[in-house]
Coordinates of C-alpha atoms in Angstrom, one line a residue:
M1 CA 94.2 115.6 50.0
E2 CA 97.5 114.6 51.4
Y3 CA 98.4 116.6 54.7
D4 CA 101.4 117.6 55.8
I5 CA 103.3 117.1 59.6
K6 CA 102.4 121.0 60.2
D7 CA 99.1 120.4 59.5
Q8 CA 99.9 118.6 63.2
A9 CA 100.4 121.6 65.1
V10 CA 96.5 122.5 63.9
P11 CA 94.6 122.3 66.9
L12 CA 91.8 119.8 67.5
P13 CA 88.2 119.9 67.3
E14 CA 87.1 119.8 72.0
A15 CA 85.5 117.0 71.6
V16 CA 87.7 114.9 69.2
S17 CA 90.3 115.5 72.0
N18 CA 88.4 114.6 74.5
A19 CA 87.0 111.0 73.9
I20 CA 91.1 110.6 72.9
A21 CA 91.7 111.7 76.0
A22 CA 89.3 109.2 77.6
G23 CA 90.9 107.1 75.6
Y24 CA 87.3 106.2 72.9
L25 CA 89.1 106.0 69.7
D26 CA 86.5 104.1 68.1
F27 CA 83.8 107.5 69.7
A28 CA 86.7 110.5 68.5
G29 CA 86.7 108.9 65.3
E30 CA 83.0 109.0 65.0
L31 CA 83.2 112.8 65.7
M32 CA 86.7 113.2 62.9
D33 CA 84.0 111.6 60.7
G34 CA 81.4 113.9 61.3
Y35 CA 83.5 117.7 61.2
L36 CA 84.6 115.9 57.9
E37 CA 81.1 115.3 56.2
R38 CA 81.1 119.6 56.8
N39 CA 82.5 123.1 55.8
I40 CA 85.5 123.0 57.3
P41 CA 88.7 125.0 56.5
S42 CA 90.9 122.8 55.1
P43 CA 93.8 122.7 57.4
L44 CA 91.1 121.6 59.9
R45 CA 90.6 119.3 56.9
R46 CA 94.0 118.0 56.5
R47 CA 95.1 117.6 60.9
L48 CA 91.5 115.3 61.0
L49 CA 92.7 113.5 58.6
M50 CA 96.3 113.1 60.1
E51 CA 94.0 112.1 63.5
K52 CA 92.7 109.6 62.1
D53 CA 95.4 108.2 60.7
L54 CA 97.4 108.8 64.4
V55 CA 94.9 107.0 66.5
R56 CA 94.8 104.3 64.9
R57 CA 98.6 103.4 66.1
R58 CA 98.2 104.7 69.0
K59 CA 95.7 102.0 69.0
A60 CA 97.6 99.4 68.2
Q61 CA 101.0 100.9 70.1
Y62 CA 99.0 100.9 73.4
R63 CA 99.0 97.4 73.8
Y64 CA 98.6 94.9 77.1
T65 CA 96.1 95.2 79.7
Y66 CA 96.9 95.8 83.9
D67 CA 96.7 92.4 84.7
E68 CA 98.5 91.5 81.5
A69 CA 101.2 94.3 82.3
E70 CA 102.1 92.6 85.9
A71 CA 102.0 89.2 84.7
L72 CA 105.0 89.7 82.0
L73 CA 106.4 92.4 84.5
E74 CA 106.0 89.1 87.0
K75 CA 108.0 86.2 84.4
R76 CA 110.5 88.3 83.4
F77 CA 111.8 89.8 86.0
S78 CA 112.7 87.8 89.5
K79 CA 112.6 91.6 91.5
Y80 CA 108.9 92.1 90.4
R81 CA 106.3 91.6 92.8
R82 CA 102.9 91.6 92.0
G83 CA 101.6 95.7 93.0
M84 CA 104.9 97.7 92.4
L85 CA 102.8 99.0 88.4
A86 CA 101.1 100.8 89.7
G87 CA 104.0 102.8 91.6
Y88 CA 106.3 103.0 88.9
I89 CA 102.1 104.4 86.7
G90 CA 101.9 107.2 89.0
K91 CA 105.8 108.1 89.4
G92 CA 105.4 108.7 85.6
L93 CA 107.9 105.9 84.5
L94 CA 105.6 103.7 82.0
D95 CA 103.6 104.8 79.0
W96 CA 100.2 104.2 79.5
S97 CA 97.0 105.6 78.1
Y98 CA 93.5 105.0 77.9
V99 CA 92.0 102.7 75.0
D100 CA 88.6 102.0 74.9
G101 CA 87.9 103.7 78.6
R102 CA 90.5 101.2 79.9
L103 CA 94.0 101.4 80.9
M104 CA 96.4 100.1 78.6
L105 CA 100.1 99.9 78.7
E106 CA 102.5 100.5 75.8
E107 CA 104.7 97.8 73.6
R108 CA 107.7 98.6 74.8
L109 CA 106.5 98.3 78.7
L110 CA 109.4 95.5 79.3
D111 CA 112.3 97.5 77.8
N112 CA 111.5 100.8 79.8
A113 CA 110.8 98.6 82.5
A114 CA 114.2 97.5 82.0
K115 CA 115.9 100.4 81.7
R116 CA 113.9 103.1 84.2
C117 CA 112.3 101.4 87.2
G118 CA 115.8 99.1 88.1
L119 CA 114.0 96.0 87.9
E120 CA 117.4 94.5 86.1
E121 CA 120.8 93.9 87.5
K122 CA 122.8 96.8 86.4
K123 CA 126.2 95.1 83.9
E124 CA 128.9 96.0 82.3
D125 CA 128.7 98.0 78.6
P126 CA 131.8 96.8 76.5
D127 CA 130.1 99.3 74.6
L128 CA 131.4 102.0 76.7
E129 CA 134.9 100.9 77.3
R130 CA 134.1 101.7 73.3
R131 CA 133.3 105.0 73.2
D132 CA 135.8 105.9 76.3
M133 CA 138.8 103.8 73.9
C134 CA 137.4 106.4 71.3
I135 CA 137.5 109.4 73.6
G136 CA 140.7 108.2 74.9
L137 CA 142.3 108.9 70.9
M138 CA 140.4 112.0 71.0
E139 CA 141.9 113.5 73.4
K140 CA 145.1 112.1 72.6
D141 CA 145.1 112.7 69.2
G142 CA 142.7 116.2 68.9
H143 CA 140.5 113.5 66.5
A144 CA 139.9 109.5 65.5
S145 CA 138.9 107.9 62.5
A146 CA 137.5 105.2 60.9
R147 CA 135.9 103.4 58.1
I148 CA 133.1 101.6 57.5
R149 CA 131.5 99.5 55.4
V150 CA 127.4 98.9 55.7
R151 CA 124.2 96.8 55.0
E152 CA 120.6 97.8 55.3
T153 CA 117.7 96.0 53.8
L154 CA 114.4 96.2 53.3
R155 CA 111.2 93.5 53.3
I156 CA 107.0 93.6 52.7
T157 CA 106.0 90.8 55.3
D158 CA 102.6 91.8 55.0
P159 CA 101.2 89.9 52.1
A160 CA 98.8 92.1 51.3
F161 CA 100.9 93.8 48.8
T162 CA 102.5 91.1 46.9
G163 CA 102.1 91.4 43.3
K164 CA 101.5 95.3 43.7
R165 CA 104.3 97.8 43.0
V166 CA 105.9 99.8 45.9
L167 CA 108.3 102.6 46.2
V168 CA 110.7 102.1 48.9
N169 CA 113.2 105.2 50.6
L170 CA 116.2 104.0 52.1
P171 CA 118.3 106.4 54.1
Y172 CA 121.8 106.9 52.7
V173 CA 125.1 108.0 54.0
K174 CA 125.5 111.7 52.9
P175 CA 129.1 113.5 53.0
V176 CA 129.4 116.4 56.1
E177 CA 132.1 118.5 55.7
G178 CA 134.7 117.7 58.0
M179 CA 133.2 114.5 58.7
I180 CA 131.9 112.0 56.9
S181 CA 134.1 111.2 53.6
S182 CA 135.3 108.6 50.4
I183 CA 132.0 108.0 49.9
T184 CA 132.2 104.8 47.9
P185 CA 128.6 103.1 46.7
E186 CA 129.3 98.8 47.4
D187 CA 126.3 97.2 46.2
A188 CA 122.0 98.2 45.7
S189 CA 119.0 95.4 44.5
G190 CA 115.4 95.4 44.6
N191 CA 115.5 97.3 41.4
L192 CA 117.6 100.9 42.3
T193 CA 115.8 104.0 40.6
A194 CA 117.9 106.8 41.6
L195 CA 120.9 108.0 44.7
D196 CA 119.9 111.6 47.0
D197 CA 122.7 113.3 45.9
G198 CA 124.4 114.8 48.9
N199 CA 122.9 118.1 49.0
A200 CA 119.9 116.0 50.2
E201 CA 119.3 117.1 53.5
M202 CA 118.2 113.3 54.2
R203 CA 119.0 111.2 51.4
C204 CA 117.6 108.3 50.3
A205 CA 118.5 105.5 48.0
R206 CA 115.6 104.6 46.4
F207 CA 113.8 101.5 44.8
S208 CA 110.1 100.4 42.9
D209 CA 109.8 96.8 42.0
V210 CA 106.7 94.2 42.4
I211 CA 105.9 92.3 45.4
G212 CA 106.7 88.4 44.8
A213 CA 108.1 85.1 47.2
D214 CA 111.9 86.4 48.2
T215 CA 111.5 90.9 47.3
S216 CA 114.2 92.7 49.1
F217 CA 115.8 96.2 48.6
S218 CA 118.6 96.3 49.9
A219 CA 121.5 99.1 50.2
E220 CA 125.3 98.5 51.1
F221 CA 128.1 101.0 51.2
S222 CA 131.7 102.0 53.4
Y223 CA 131.9 106.0 54.2
V224 CA 135.6 107.3 56.3
I225 CA 134.1 109.4 59.4
E226 CA 136.5 111.3 61.2
A227 CA 136.0 112.4 65.1
R228 CA 137.2 115.7 65.4
K229 CA 137.6 116.7 69.7
G230 CA 135.4 120.1 69.7
T231 CA 137.3 123.2 71.4
R232 CA 135.9 126.4 72.6
P233 CA 136.5 128.9 70.1
A234 CA 138.9 132.1 71.7
H235 CA 136.0 134.8 70.3
E236 CA 132.1 133.6 70.2
Y237 CA 130.2 135.2 68.6
I238 CA 127.2 134.4 66.3
G239 CA 126.9 134.5 62.4
H240 CA 125.2 136.1 59.8
D241 CA 122.7 133.5 57.4
L242 CA 121.8 131.2 59.8
E243 CA 118.6 132.3 60.6
E244 CA 117.2 129.1 59.6
Y245 CA 118.4 128.0 62.5
L246 CA 117.1 130.3 64.7
A247 CA 113.5 129.1 63.4
Q248 CA 110.5 128.3 64.6
E249 CA 109.6 124.6 63.0
E250 CA 105.7 123.0 63.0
P251 CA 105.2 120.9 65.3
H252 CA 107.8 120.2 67.2
I253 CA 110.4 123.1 66.9
L254 CA 107.7 125.4 69.0
F255 CA 108.8 128.4 71.6
T256 CA 105.8 128.0 73.2
P257 CA 105.6 129.8 76.8
Y258 CA 107.0 127.6 79.3
L259 CA 109.4 126.3 76.9
K260 CA 110.8 130.1 76.7
E261 CA 110.3 130.9 80.5
L262 CA 112.3 127.3 81.5
V263 CA 114.9 128.5 78.7
G264 CA 115.0 131.8 80.7
D265 CA 116.0 129.8 83.9
V266 CA 118.4 127.8 82.8
T267 CA 120.4 130.7 80.7
K268 CA 120.3 134.0 82.9
G269 CA 123.1 135.7 84.4
I270 CA 124.5 133.5 81.4
T271 CA 126.3 135.9 78.7
S272 CA 128.2 133.5 76.7
P273 CA 126.7 131.5 73.9
W274 CA 128.6 128.7 74.6
D275 CA 128.1 128.9 78.2
K276 CA 124.0 128.6 77.2
A277 CA 124.3 126.1 74.9
F278 CA 126.6 123.7 77.9
A279 CA 123.9 125.5 80.5
I280 CA 120.9 123.8 78.0
Y281 CA 123.0 120.4 77.7
N282 CA 123.6 120.4 81.3
W283 CA 119.3 120.5 81.6
V284 CA 118.4 118.2 79.3
T285 CA 121.3 115.7 80.6
T286 CA 120.2 115.8 84.1
N287 CA 116.7 116.4 84.1
V288 CA 115.4 114.3 81.2
V289 CA 115.5 110.5 81.8
Y290 CA 116.1 108.2 78.6
S291 CA 112.5 106.8 77.5
F292 CA 112.1 104.4 75.1
M293 CA 108.8 106.2 73.3
R294 CA 105.9 105.3 71.0
S295 CA 105.8 106.2 68.2
Y296 CA 107.0 109.9 66.9
A297 CA 104.2 110.9 64.9
T298 CA 101.3 110.2 68.0
I299 CA 103.7 113.9 69.8
D300 CA 102.0 116.9 69.2
D301 CA 104.6 119.0 70.0
I302 CA 107.7 116.3 70.8
S303 CA 109.5 119.4 72.3
T304 CA 106.8 120.4 74.8
Y305 CA 106.3 116.8 75.7
A306 CA 110.1 115.8 77.4
A307 CA 110.3 119.7 78.9
V308 CA 107.2 118.5 81.3
N309 CA 107.4 114.2 81.0
L310 CA 111.3 114.5 81.4
K311 CA 112.0 111.9 79.1
G312 CA 112.4 110.7 76.1
D313 CA 114.9 109.0 73.5
C314 CA 118.0 110.6 72.1
G315 CA 115.6 112.6 69.2
V316 CA 113.0 113.3 71.9
Q317 CA 116.2 115.1 73.4
A318 CA 118.1 116.0 70.4
L319 CA 115.1 117.9 69.0
L320 CA 113.9 119.9 73.2
F321 CA 118.3 121.0 72.2
M322 CA 117.9 122.6 69.1
T323 CA 114.2 124.5 70.5
M324 CA 115.9 125.9 73.6
C325 CA 119.2 126.8 72.2
R326 CA 116.8 128.8 69.2
I327 CA 115.3 130.2 71.5
A328 CA 118.8 131.4 73.5
G329 CA 119.4 132.5 70.1
I330 CA 121.7 130.0 69.4
P331 CA 121.2 128.0 66.1
A332 CA 120.4 124.9 66.2
R333 CA 119.6 121.7 63.8
W334 CA 119.1 117.9 63.7
Q335 CA 121.6 115.4 63.1
S336 CA 120.8 111.7 62.7
G337 CA 121.3 108.3 61.1
W338 CA 123.7 105.5 62.6
Y339 CA 125.2 104.2 66.2
V340 CA 127.8 101.9 64.0
T341 CA 130.4 99.4 65.9
D342 CA 131.4 95.6 66.0
E343 CA 128.6 94.5 67.8
G344 CA 126.2 95.8 65.8
V345 CA 123.9 99.0 63.8
S346 CA 120.5 100.8 65.6
C347 CA 119.4 103.7 65.2
H348 CA 120.5 107.3 67.2
D349 CA 119.7 111.1 66.9
W350 CA 121.5 113.8 67.3
A351 CA 121.9 117.9 68.0
E352 CA 124.2 120.5 66.6
F353 CA 124.6 124.5 67.7
N354 CA 126.4 127.1 65.4
I355 CA 129.3 129.4 67.7
S356 CA 131.5 131.6 65.7
G357 CA 130.8 129.8 62.3
S358 CA 131.0 126.6 62.9
W359 CA 129.0 123.2 63.9
Y360 CA 129.1 121.6 66.8
P361 CA 127.6 118.1 67.9
A362 CA 125.5 117.5 71.3
D363 CA 124.7 113.8 71.6
C364 CA 122.7 114.5 74.7
S365 CA 121.0 110.7 75.1
F366 CA 124.9 109.2 75.7
G367 CA 125.8 112.4 77.4
G368 CA 123.0 111.9 80.0
G369 CA 123.2 108.6 80.6
A370 CA 127.5 109.0 80.9
Y371 CA 125.8 111.3 83.7
R372 CA 123.6 109.1 85.5
R373 CA 126.5 106.2 86.2
G374 CA 128.6 108.7 87.3
E375 CA 130.8 109.2 84.6
E376 CA 131.5 113.6 83.4
K377 CA 135.0 113.5 81.4
R378 CA 132.4 111.2 78.5
W379 CA 129.5 113.8 80.1
R380 CA 131.8 116.7 79.0
H381 CA 132.2 114.8 75.9
Y382 CA 129.2 114.6 74.1
F383 CA 129.0 118.0 74.9
S384 CA 130.9 120.1 71.2
S385 CA 131.8 115.9 70.4
L386 CA 131.4 113.2 69.2
D387 CA 133.2 109.3 68.2
V388 CA 133.8 107.1 65.0
F389 CA 130.4 104.7 65.8
R390 CA 128.0 106.9 63.2
M391 CA 127.2 106.9 60.2
V392 CA 124.5 110.6 59.3
A393 CA 122.0 109.8 56.1
N394 CA 120.0 113.3 57.6
T395 CA 121.2 116.5 58.7
S396 CA 117.7 117.9 59.2
C397 CA 114.3 117.2 59.8
M398 CA 110.7 117.0 59.6
K399 CA 111.4 117.5 55.7
R400 CA 109.2 115.0 53.0
L401 CA 111.7 112.8 51.6
S402 CA 112.4 113.5 47.8
G403 CA 110.3 111.4 45.0
K404 CA 107.9 109.6 48.9
K405 CA 104.2 110.6 47.3
A406 CA 102.5 109.2 50.9
P407 CA 102.9 110.8 54.4
A408 CA 105.6 109.2 55.6
D409 CA 105.2 106.5 58.9
D410 CA 108.4 108.0 60.4
P411 CA 107.6 112.1 60.8
V412 CA 110.5 113.7 61.7
D413 CA 113.4 111.5 59.6
N414 CA 114.5 108.3 57.3
Q415 CA 117.0 106.2 59.4
R416 CA 114.7 102.3 58.9
G417 CA 113.2 102.9 55.8
E418 CA 110.1 103.9 54.4
A419 CA 107.8 102.4 51.9
E420 CA 104.1 102.3 49.7
T421 CA 102.5 102.0 47.0
D422 CA 102.9 103.6 43.6
D423 CA 99.6 104.9 43.5
G424 CA 100.9 106.7 47.1
I425 CA 98.7 104.2 49.2
K426 CA 101.5 104.3 52.7
I427 CA 102.5 101.0 53.5
P428 CA 103.3 100.9 57.6
R429 CA 105.6 100.4 59.6
S430 CA 104.4 97.1 60.7
S431 CA 103.8 95.3 56.8
F432 CA 107.6 94.7 56.9
E433 CA 111.0 94.6 58.4
T434 CA 114.3 96.4 57.9
K435 CA 118.0 95.1 58.6
L436 CA 120.8 96.9 58.8
E437 CA 124.5 95.4 59.3
L438 CA 127.4 95.7 59.6
V439 CA 129.6 94.4 57.0
S440 CA 133.4 95.6 57.9
F441 CA 134.7 98.1 60.6
S442 CA 138.8 99.5 60.8
F443 CA 140.2 102.3 62.3
L444 CA 142.7 104.7 60.3

């Protein structure tokens, strides 16, 4: 029986939830097996099948004992002193969970300690100078544009899949009106079988091949991107035919009582749609602190998670902004792909909101970073404007990829590729590696 991301909104039996919360994950698996042997409703069966997979992932991601974490922190950071870890945990700065009854720290421990605990010396970031240069061009001319050529490669590294035919979905740039154009396929290897058309919400290049010693899958393409300076419309209204961007989407865009009250507080007394969207952007960027995240698949409701824990990476913040906008009656949607500069290529997510028939971007993680550095101009810029350092592959989230049989390893979108065997067995991310490369970049 296949399961879908929407099944994550189905509640777990109390006994299973209690076992997971206490960190007795093997026992939780036994309890789930017991339920699966019974005549239970189909939605609950699908949820339990999903949760068995997620429990395995959760157990693998919380990898450091308390003592191991202290040793790693002492070795990495000269500022760290033994005993400080307890304070970081108590303040909610580091992600932890119980596993087999023991407190365990998540695998991004050192990254989050550097970013959130003040253990690493602040350095000048040339990337911020790059963004400010682009913002300056946009303020001067109203827009900036560039031609970008990039390559992505996926290689199965687990020898257990040698000799098996696998199916691969690599993210692929898609045309976006007023933003992405002049897309040119440059190269592909690994037996390309199909390329989604530009209307696909999560566009992919699809491959199929038998894995050998040196088999890899790659796609190279170029495109032109234009970033426009967002300006407030003279007449504000919410357009028709945008109901899908005002709706709940299980499991991560839910209008919970907590979020509805939060939005009511944040937008109290505000009638302008633009000012409501900005009030939400203001709240997210000033209250939700950037944090490296465990797998999205292991979080039941990402928007509520962010609003309760007041932390999250770019995708978590984008989902929260979208959800809060929709609750406030402002259409909002997802956009994601890569952040591309001459220093490298990385995954990135942001959101869009619609006022007076036009879509405007909101990059809460870049905005929040600017706010915490005291850079008000950059903070304001990322509400309604972006930059030219983007590749867009996804204009929606939580959709099933074309041609895919197995559940997605990343259930929200596709930025690093997905792989499965031809009989529909998911290949976990730990069994393959991806490489994102810039081939060329030039301002136009």
